[in-house]
CSV table of C-alpha atoms in Angstrom, one decimal:
chain,number,residue,atom,x,y,z
E,28,MET,CA,0.0,0.0,0.0
E,29,LEU,CA,1.2,3.4,-0.8
E,30,GLY,CA,2.0,5.8,2.0
E,31,ARG,CA,0.0,9.0,2.5
E,32,MET,CA,1.4,11.7,0.3
E,33,LEU,CA,0.5,15.2,-0.8
E,34,PHE,CA,0.0,16.3,-4.3
E,35,PRO,CA,1.0,18.7,-5.9
E,36,PRO,CA,3.9,18.6,-6.6
E,37,ALA,CA,4.8,15.0,-7.1
E,38,TRP,CA,8.4,14.9,-6.3
E,39,ALA,CA,8.5,12.0,-3.9
E,40,LEU,CA,9.7,8.5,-4.5
E,41,TYR,CA,6.7,6.2,-4.4
E,42,LEU,CA,6.0,2.6,-4.9
E,43,LEU,CA,3.2,1.1,-7.0
E,44,ALA,CA,2.9,-1.9,-4.8
E,45,SER,CA,0.7,-3.9,-7.2
E,46,SER,CA,3.2,-3.7,-10.0
E,47,MET,CA,6.3,-3.9,-7.9
E,48,VAL,CA,7.8,-1.0,-9.8
E,49,VAL,CA,9.4,2.0,-8.2
E,50,VAL,CA,8.7,5.2,-10.1
E,51,GLN,CA,10.6,8.4,-9.7
E,52,ALA,CA,8.0,11.2,-10.2
E,53,GLN,CA,10.0,14.3,-11.2
E,54,GLU,CA,9.0,17.8,-10.2
E,55,TYR,CA,7.5,19.5,-13.2
E,56,LYS,CA,8.8,22.9,-14.4
E,57,LYS,CA,5.6,24.1,-16.1
E,58,THR,CA,2.2,23.9,-14.5
E,59,PRO,CA,-1.1,23.2,-16.4
E,60,PRO,CA,-4.3,25.1,-15.7
E,61,GLY,CA,-6.1,24.0,-12.5
E,62,ILE,CA,-4.7,22.2,-9.5
E,63,PRO,CA,-2.5,19.2,-10.3
E,64,ILE,CA,-3.5,16.2,-8.2
E,65,THR,CA,-0.7,13.9,-9.6
E,66,HIS,CA,1.9,13.9,-12.3
E,67,TYR,CA,4.0,11.4,-14.2
E,68,ALA,CA,7.2,12.4,-16.0
E,69,ALA,CA,7.7,11.1,-19.6
E,70,GLN,CA,10.5,8.8,-18.6
E,71,THR,CA,8.2,6.6,-16.6
E,72,ASN,CA,6.1,5.6,-19.6
E,73,ILE,CA,3.1,5.8,-17.3
E,74,PHE,CA,0.0,7.8,-18.3
E,75,VAL,CA,-3.2,9.0,-16.6
E,76,GLY,CA,-6.5,7.5,-17.7
E,77,ALA,CA,-10.2,7.3,-16.7
E,78,PRO,CA,-10.5,10.4,-14.4
E,79,SER,CA,-13.4,10.2,-12.0
E,80,MET,CA,-14.6,12.2,-9.0
E,81,VAL,CA,-17.4,12.2,-6.4
E,82,ILE,CA,-18.6,14.6,-3.7
E,83,LEU,CA,-19.1,12.8,-0.4
E,84,PRO,CA,-22.1,13.7,1.8
E,85,ASN,CA,-19.7,15.5,4.2
E,86,GLY,CA,-18.5,17.7,1.4
E,87,ASP,CA,-15.1,16.0,0.9
E,88,TYR,CA,-14.0,15.3,-2.7
E,89,ILE,CA,-12.5,12.0,-3.9
E,90,ALA,CA,-10.8,11.7,-7.3
E,91,SER,CA,-9.6,8.6,-9.0
E,92,HIS,CA,-7.8,7.5,-12.2
E,93,ASP,CA,-6.2,4.4,-13.7
E,94,LEU,CA,-2.9,4.0,-15.3
E,95,PHE,CA,-1.8,2.8,-18.8
E,96,GLY,CA,1.4,2.7,-20.8
E,97,LYS,CA,4.6,0.6,-21.1
E,98,GLY,CA,5.6,1.4,-17.6
E,99,VAL,CA,2.5,-0.2,-16.0
E,100,ARG,CA,2.7,-3.8,-15.0
E,101,THR,CA,-0.8,-4.4,-13.8
E,102,ASP,CA,-4.3,-2.8,-13.8
E,103,LEU,CA,-4.5,-0.3,-11.0
E,104,THR,CA,-6.8,2.6,-9.9
E,105,LEU,CA,-5.4,5.3,-7.5
E,106,LEU,CA,-7.6,7.5,-5.3
E,107,TYR,CA,-7.0,10.9,-3.8
E,108,LEU,CA,-8.9,12.9,-1.1
E,109,SER,CA,-9.5,16.7,-0.7
E,110,LYS,CA,-11.0,18.0,2.5
E,111,ASP,CA,-10.9,21.6,1.4
E,112,ARG,CA,-13.1,21.4,-1.7
E,113,GLY,CA,-10.3,20.8,-4.2
E,114,ASP,CA,-7.6,23.3,-3.0
E,115,THR,CA,-5.2,20.5,-1.8
E,116,TRP,CA,-5.2,16.7,-2.4
E,117,SER,CA,-3.6,13.8,-0.6
E,118,TYR,CA,-3.1,10.2,-1.6
E,119,LEU,CA,-5.9,8.0,-0.3
E,120,SER,CA,-5.7,4.4,-1.5
E,121,GLU,CA,-5.1,2.1,-4.5
E,122,VAL,CA,-7.3,-0.6,-5.9
E,123,LYS,CA,-5.7,-3.5,-7.8
E,124,ASN,CA,-7.3,-5.1,-10.8
E,125,GLN,CA,-9.5,-2.1,-11.5
E,126,ARG,CA,-9.9,-0.2,-14.9
E,127,GLY,CA,-12.0,2.5,-16.5
E,128,SER,CA,-14.0,3.0,-13.3
E,129,LYS,CA,-16.6,5.5,-12.0
E,130,LEU,CA,-17.0,6.6,-8.4
E,131,PHE,CA,-20.5,7.1,-7.0
E,132,VAL,CA,-22.2,7.4,-3.6
E,133,HIS,CA,-25.3,5.5,-2.8
E,134,ARG,CA,-26.9,5.5,0.6
E,135,GLU,CA,-24.1,5.4,3.2
E,136,TYR,CA,-21.5,3.7,0.9
E,137,LEU,CA,-19.0,4.8,-1.7
E,138,TYR,CA,-18.8,2.6,-4.8
E,139,LEU,CA,-16.4,2.0,-7.7
E,140,VAL,CA,-17.6,0.3,-10.8
E,141,GLY,CA,-15.5,-0.7,-13.8
E,142,THR,CA,-13.7,-3.7,-15.2
E,143,ASN,CA,-11.0,-5.9,-13.6
E,144,ARG,CA,-8.7,-5.4,-16.6
E,145,ASN,CA,-8.8,-3.9,-20.1
E,146,PHE,CA,-11.8,-5.6,-21.7
E,147,GLY,CA,-12.5,-7.8,-18.7
E,148,LYS,CA,-15.2,-8.7,-16.2
E,149,LEU,CA,-17.6,-6.0,-15.0
E,150,VAL,CA,-16.9,-5.5,-11.2
E,151,ILE,CA,-18.2,-3.3,-8.5
E,152,ARG,CA,-16.6,-2.5,-5.1
E,153,ARG,CA,-17.9,-0.9,-2.0
E,154,SER,CA,-16.2,1.2,0.7
E,155,ALA,CA,-17.6,1.9,4.1
E,156,ASP,CA,-14.8,4.1,5.2
E,157,GLY,CA,-14.7,6.8,2.5
E,158,GLY,CA,-12.4,5.0,0.1
E,159,LEU,CA,-9.6,3.8,2.4
E,160,SER,CA,-10.5,0.1,2.0
E,161,TRP,CA,-12.7,-1.7,-0.5
E,162,THR,CA,-14.5,-5.0,-0.9
E,163,GLU,CA,-12.9,-7.6,-3.2
E,164,PRO,CA,-15.0,-8.9,-6.1
E,165,SER,CA,-14.4,-12.6,-6.0
E,166,ASN,CA,-17.8,-14.1,-7.0
E,167,VAL,CA,-21.3,-13.1,-8.1
E,168,ARG,CA,-22.2,-12.3,-4.5
E,169,THR,CA,-19.3,-10.0,-3.8
E,170,GLY,CA,-19.1,-7.8,-6.9
E,171,ILE,CA,-18.5,-9.7,-10.1
E,172,LEU,CA,-21.5,-8.5,-12.1
E,173,LEU,CA,-20.7,-9.8,-15.6
E,174,ASP,CA,-18.1,-12.3,-16.9
E,175,GLY,CA,-16.8,-11.5,-20.4
E,176,ASN,CA,-15.1,-8.8,-22.4
E,177,TYR,CA,-16.4,-5.4,-21.4
E,178,HIS,CA,-15.3,-1.8,-22.0
E,179,THR,CA,-16.1,0.8,-19.3
E,180,SER,CA,-15.2,4.4,-18.5
E,181,PRO,CA,-16.2,6.9,-15.9
E,182,VAL,CA,-19.6,7.9,-17.4
E,183,PRO,CA,-22.4,9.2,-15.2
E,184,VAL,CA,-24.3,6.9,-12.8
E,185,LEU,CA,-28.0,7.9,-13.0
E,186,VAL,CA,-30.6,7.5,-10.2
E,187,HIS,CA,-34.0,7.8,-11.8
E,188,ASN,CA,-37.5,6.5,-10.8
E,189,GLY,CA,-36.2,4.2,-8.1
E,190,ARG,CA,-33.4,2.6,-10.1
E,191,ILE,CA,-29.7,3.1,-10.6
E,192,TYR,CA,-28.5,3.0,-14.2
E,193,TRP,CA,-25.1,2.8,-15.9
E,194,THR,CA,-24.0,2.2,-19.5
E,195,LEU,CA,-21.0,0.3,-20.9
E,196,GLU,CA,-20.0,-1.7,-24.0
E,197,GLU,CA,-19.5,-5.4,-24.7
E,198,GLN,CA,-16.6,-6.1,-27.0
E,199,ALA,CA,-18.4,-8.5,-29.4
E,200,ALA,CA,-15.6,-8.6,-32.0
E,201,GLN,CA,-11.9,-8.0,-32.3
E,202,THR,CA,-12.4,-5.0,-34.5
E,203,PRO,CA,-11.7,-1.9,-32.4
E,204,ARG,CA,-14.6,0.4,-31.7
E,205,SER,CA,-16.9,-1.1,-34.4
E,206,GLY,CA,-17.0,-4.3,-32.3
E,207,PHE,CA,-18.4,-2.4,-29.3
E,208,GLN,CA,-22.0,-3.0,-28.4
E,209,PRO,CA,-23.4,-0.5,-25.9
E,210,PHE,CA,-26.0,-1.5,-23.3
E,211,ILE,CA,-27.5,-0.5,-20.0
E,212,ILE,CA,-27.3,-2.2,-16.6
E,213,SER,CA,-29.7,-1.1,-13.8
E,214,ALA,CA,-30.7,-2.1,-10.3
E,215,SER,CA,-33.3,-1.1,-7.7
E,216,VAL,CA,-32.1,1.6,-5.3
E,217,ASN,CA,-33.0,-0.9,-2.5
E,218,ALA,CA,-30.9,-3.8,-3.9
E,219,ASN,CA,-27.6,-5.1,-2.7
E,220,LEU,CA,-25.4,-3.7,-5.4
E,221,LEU,CA,-22.7,-6.3,-4.9
E,222,HIS,CA,-25.0,-9.1,-6.0
E,223,ALA,CA,-25.0,-9.8,-9.7
E,224,GLU,CA,-28.6,-11.0,-9.4
E,225,SER,CA,-29.6,-7.4,-8.4
E,226,TRP,CA,-28.7,-6.0,-11.9
E,227,ARG,CA,-30.8,-6.1,-15.0
E,228,THR,CA,-29.1,-5.8,-18.4
E,229,SER,CA,-30.6,-4.4,-21.6
E,230,ASN,CA,-30.2,-5.8,-25.1
E,231,ARG,CA,-26.9,-5.0,-26.8
E,232,ALA,CA,-27.0,-2.5,-29.7
E,233,PRO,CA,-24.7,-3.8,-32.5
E,234,TYR,CA,-23.3,-1.1,-34.8
E,235,GLN,CA,-24.3,-1.2,-38.5
E,236,ARG,CA,-21.6,-0.1,-40.8
E,237,GLU,CA,-24.1,1.2,-43.4
E,238,TRP,CA,-25.0,3.9,-40.8
E,239,GLY,CA,-21.7,5.7,-41.4
E,240,GLY,CA,-18.9,6.7,-39.1
E,241,MET,CA,-17.9,4.2,-36.5
E,242,ALA,CA,-19.3,2.7,-33.3
E,243,TRP,CA,-20.7,4.4,-30.2
E,244,THR,CA,-19.2,4.2,-26.8
E,245,GLU,CA,-19.1,6.0,-23.4
E,246,GLY,CA,-22.7,7.2,-23.1
E,247,SER,CA,-24.3,9.7,-20.7
E,248,LEU,CA,-27.7,8.5,-19.4
E,249,VAL,CA,-30.1,11.3,-18.7
E,250,PRO,CA,-33.9,11.6,-18.4
E,251,SER,CA,-35.4,13.4,-21.4
E,252,PRO,CA,-37.7,16.5,-21.1
E,253,THR,CA,-40.6,14.1,-21.3
E,254,GLY,CA,-39.2,11.8,-18.6
E,255,SER,CA,-38.0,9.0,-20.8
E,256,LEU,CA,-34.5,7.5,-20.5
E,257,VAL,CA,-32.0,8.6,-23.2
E,258,ASN,CA,-28.4,7.5,-23.7
E,259,ILE,CA,-26.3,10.1,-25.5
E,260,LEU,CA,-23.1,8.3,-26.8
E,261,ARG,CA,-19.8,9.3,-28.1
E,262,HIS,CA,-19.7,8.7,-31.9
E,263,HIS,CA,-16.4,7.8,-33.5
E,264,HIS,CA,-17.2,9.9,-36.6
E,265,PRO,CA,-14.6,11.6,-38.8
E,266,SER,CA,-16.0,15.1,-38.1
E,267,GLY,CA,-15.7,14.7,-34.3
E,268,ASN,CA,-18.9,16.8,-34.0
E,269,GLN,CA,-21.6,14.1,-33.9
E,270,ALA,CA,-23.2,12.1,-31.1
E,271,CYS,CA,-25.6,9.2,-31.1
E,272,MET,CA,-29.0,9.2,-29.2
E,273,MET,CA,-30.5,5.9,-28.1
E,274,PHE,CA,-33.8,5.5,-26.3
E,275,ALA,CA,-34.4,3.1,-23.4
E,276,SER,CA,-37.4,1.6,-21.7
E,277,PRO,CA,-38.2,3.0,-18.2
E,278,ASP,CA,-36.8,-0.1,-16.6
E,279,GLY,CA,-33.6,0.0,-18.7
E,280,SER,CA,-34.3,-3.5,-20.2
E,281,LEU,CA,-34.6,-2.4,-23.8
E,282,THR,CA,-32.6,0.1,-25.9
E,283,ARG,CA,-33.3,1.1,-29.5
E,284,PHE,CA,-31.6,3.3,-32.1
E,285,ASP,CA,-33.3,4.9,-35.1
E,286,PRO,CA,-30.6,6.0,-37.7
E,287,GLN,CA,-33.1,8.5,-39.2
E,288,VAL,CA,-33.3,10.6,-36.0
E,289,GLY,CA,-30.5,9.1,-33.8
E,290,TYR,CA,-27.6,11.2,-34.9
E,291,ILE,CA,-27.3,14.7,-33.5
E,292,ASN,CA,-25.0,17.6,-34.1
E,293,PHE,CA,-22.8,17.7,-30.9
E,294,PRO,CA,-19.6,19.7,-30.9
E,295,GLY,CA,-16.9,17.4,-29.4
E,296,GLY,CA,-19.0,14.3,-29.8
E,297,GLY,CA,-16.0,12.3,-31.0
E,298,GLN,CA,-14.5,12.4,-27.5
E,299,ARG,CA,-15.8,11.2,-24.2
E,300,PHE,CA,-18.2,13.7,-22.5
E,301,THR,CA,-20.4,13.9,-19.5
E,302,ILE,CA,-24.0,15.4,-19.6
E,303,ARG,CA,-25.8,16.4,-16.5
E,304,TYR,CA,-29.2,18.0,-16.0
E,305,ASP,CA,-29.6,21.1,-13.9
E,306,PRO,CA,-33.1,21.5,-12.4
E,307,LYS,CA,-32.5,25.2,-11.5
E,308,SER,CA,-31.9,26.2,-15.1
E,309,GLN,CA,-34.0,23.4,-16.5
E,310,MET,CA,-31.2,22.7,-19.0
E,311,TYR,CA,-28.8,20.0,-19.9
E,312,TRP,CA,-25.1,20.8,-19.7
E,313,ALA,CA,-22.0,19.0,-21.1
E,314,LEU,CA,-18.2,19.4,-21.0
E,315,THR,CA,-16.8,18.5,-24.4
E,316,ASN,CA,-13.7,18.8,-26.6
E,317,ALA,CA,-15.3,20.9,-29.3
E,318,ILE,CA,-13.0,21.4,-32.3
E,319,PRO,CA,-12.1,25.0,-33.2
E,320,LYS,CA,-12.5,25.8,-36.9
E,321,LYS,CA,-8.8,26.3,-37.5
E,322,TYR,CA,-8.2,22.7,-36.6
E,323,ALA,CA,-11.1,21.3,-38.7
E,324,THR,CA,-8.7,19.5,-41.1
E,325,TRP,CA,-6.9,17.7,-38.2
E,326,PRO,CA,-7.8,14.1,-37.3
E,327,ALA,CA,-10.8,14.7,-35.0
E,328,ASN,CA,-9.7,12.3,-32.3
E,329,ARG,CA,-6.4,14.1,-31.8
E,330,VAL,CA,-7.9,17.6,-31.2
E,331,ARG,CA,-8.4,17.8,-27.4
E,332,ASN,CA,-6.8,21.2,-26.6
E,333,THR,CA,-10.2,23.0,-26.1
E,334,LEU,CA,-12.6,22.3,-23.3
E,335,THR,CA,-16.1,23.8,-23.8
E,336,LEU,CA,-19.3,24.1,-21.8
E,337,MET,CA,-22.4,23.3,-23.9
E,338,ALA,CA,-26.1,23.7,-23.1
E,339,SER,CA,-29.3,22.3,-24.4
E,340,ARG,CA,-33.0,22.3,-23.5
E,341,ASP,CA,-34.0,19.3,-25.5
E,342,LEU,CA,-30.9,17.1,-25.9
E,343,ARG,CA,-31.0,17.6,-29.6
E,344,ASN,CA,-29.9,21.2,-30.1
E,345,TRP,CA,-26.7,22.2,-28.4
E,346,GLU,CA,-24.9,25.5,-28.1
E,347,ILE,CA,-21.4,26.3,-26.8
E,348,ARG,CA,-21.8,28.7,-23.9
E,349,SER,CA,-18.1,29.0,-22.8
E,350,VAL,CA,-14.6,28.0,-23.6
E,351,LEU,CA,-13.3,26.8,-20.3
E,352,LEU,CA,-9.8,25.7,-21.2
E,353,TYR,CA,-7.7,26.3,-24.3
E,354,GLU,CA,-4.0,25.9,-25.3
E,355,SER,CA,-2.9,26.7,-28.8
E,356,ASP,CA,-0.9,23.5,-29.5
E,357,PRO,CA,-3.2,20.5,-30.1
E,358,ARG,CA,-0.2,18.2,-30.9
E,359,VAL,CA,0.7,17.7,-27.2
E,360,THR,CA,-2.1,19.4,-25.2
E,361,GLY,CA,-5.3,17.7,-24.0
E,362,PHE,CA,-8.0,18.7,-21.5
E,363,GLN,CA,-10.1,15.6,-21.9
E,364,GLN,CA,-12.6,13.2,-20.4
E,365,ALA,CA,-13.7,15.6,-17.7
E,366,ASP,CA,-15.8,14.1,-14.9
E,367,TRP,CA,-17.7,17.0,-13.3
E,368,TYR,CA,-20.5,18.1,-10.9
E,369,PHE,CA,-22.5,21.2,-9.9
E,370,ASP,CA,-21.3,22.4,-6.5
E,371,ARG,CA,-22.7,25.5,-4.7
E,372,GLY,CA,-23.2,27.4,-7.9
E,373,ASP,CA,-19.9,26.3,-9.5
E,374,ILE,CA,-18.8,23.5,-11.7
E,375,VAL,CA,-16.1,21.3,-10.3
E,376,ALA,CA,-14.2,18.8,-12.5
E,377,VAL,CA,-11.3,16.4,-12.7
E,378,ILE,CA,-9.6,16.2,-16.0
E,379,GLN,CA,-7.1,13.9,-17.8
E,380,THR,CA,-4.6,16.5,-18.8
E,381,ALA,CA,-1.8,16.3,-21.3
E,382,PHE,CA,0.5,19.4,-20.9
E,383,ASP,CA,4.1,20.4,-21.6
E,384,ASP,CA,5.6,20.0,-18.1
E,385,GLY,CA,9.1,21.1,-19.0
E,386,VAL,CA,10.5,17.7,-18.2
E,387,GLY,CA,9.7,15.8,-21.4
E,388,GLY,CA,6.0,16.5,-21.8
E,389,PRO,CA,3.5,14.2,-23.5
E,390,ALA,CA,4.1,12.8,-26.9
E,391,GLN,CA,0.4,13.3,-27.8
E,392,PRO,CA,-2.8,14.4,-26.1
E,393,HIS,CA,-4.0,10.9,-25.2
E,394,TYR,CA,-0.8,10.2,-23.2
E,395,ALA,CA,-1.8,12.4,-20.3
E,396,ASN,CA,0.8,13.2,-17.7
E,397,PHE,CA,-1.4,15.0,-15.2
E,398,LEU,CA,-4.7,14.5,-13.3
E,399,THR,CA,-6.0,18.0,-12.6
E,400,PHE,CA,-8.8,19.5,-10.6
E,401,HIS,CA,-10.7,22.6,-11.8
E,402,ARG,CA,-13.4,24.9,-10.3
E,403,PHE,CA,-15.3,27.0,-12.8
E,404,LYS,CA,-16.9,29.6,-10.6
E,405,ASN,CA,-20.3,31.3,-10.7
E,406,PHE,CA,-21.8,28.9,-13.2
E,407,ALA,CA,-25.3,29.5,-11.8
E,408,ARG,CA,-25.0,33.2,-11.7
E,409,SER,CA,-23.6,33.5,-15.2
E,410,LYS,CA,-26.0,31.0,-16.7
E,411,GLY,CA,-23.1,29.1,-18.2
E,412,ASN,CA,-21.4,32.1,-19.8
E,413,LEU,CA,-18.4,31.7,-17.6
E,414,GLN,CA,-15.3,33.1,-19.4
E,415,GLY,CA,-16.2,34.7,-22.6
E,416,LEU,CA,-13.2,33.2,-24.5
E,417,ARG,CA,-13.6,33.3,-28.2
E,418,PHE,CA,-14.2,30.0,-30.0
């Protein structure tokens, strides 16, 4: 187990116990926007993935991320704690055999749901002490929910009409992305979430090549304005500005896609995004990697240097309200896969950040070297027009 350490900066010598590799995290010379939670120098060949956060009932924040790259020997998720609403962070715990995971709170417990490895079993863990220790998923009564090849990421957990919903993908073929089949799992809010029998799965939605683009992954489940359940998914489309809308039955057992109406214009829809509904403004909000016009000819999946706040009243028509983060060099900069919440009139987020740190930097945006925390102030007062940066 790692010792308790403060971030930033990450200068200390620390041990990834599960991989039995000692990594020297160097002090960085350049600081990205926001508050760095952790950092990995280029020489480690370790990169930050799957950022997630949650706000505990007592107001504390917990952030998590997994690791990938040639320097990683095993699947591992690391957790960090802030007791001052994101100003400072300390190392909390590590969870072995955990990938692509989302933190969420239900009743008196903290949960972590993801896979046990890249394209592995779907597993869920529970913590009764705020993330210091976790249950071990060893069978279908202790957290193994599905056995197979699954892809997960820290997409929103939705509680709606007495059920808990989450979306993921089954890897039904070896072909990347186009072999992914999204579906929904759900359980009663009163169920034991560690029991596989508590969870209901929907039909899988196989991608049809004649529909154009590529497959759908990493959806945001939200109730529509009429109260029906909608899954807005990342669409691996060449434009990078399209998302896919699927509809689900109220109990989450059936999903359907209509190619005539299922594709929507969605700036940044080619990257993972999170959509949340704000009852005060009665609008849907999303943090996305919209693509500035001057980068329109770049490969869409490589342009992640712009983080935007978008708004919609109907989930179909979206407008960019603010540019939250921007750096001019998309070759090495990425503010991506933001997991975020409303908090006292602000938006708070953790972000997988690729940024020139002055000690080697990232080779490309996906190879993120930072996990960063951000507070975008006065969201409620400004009605989403937070910074006025030009897009």
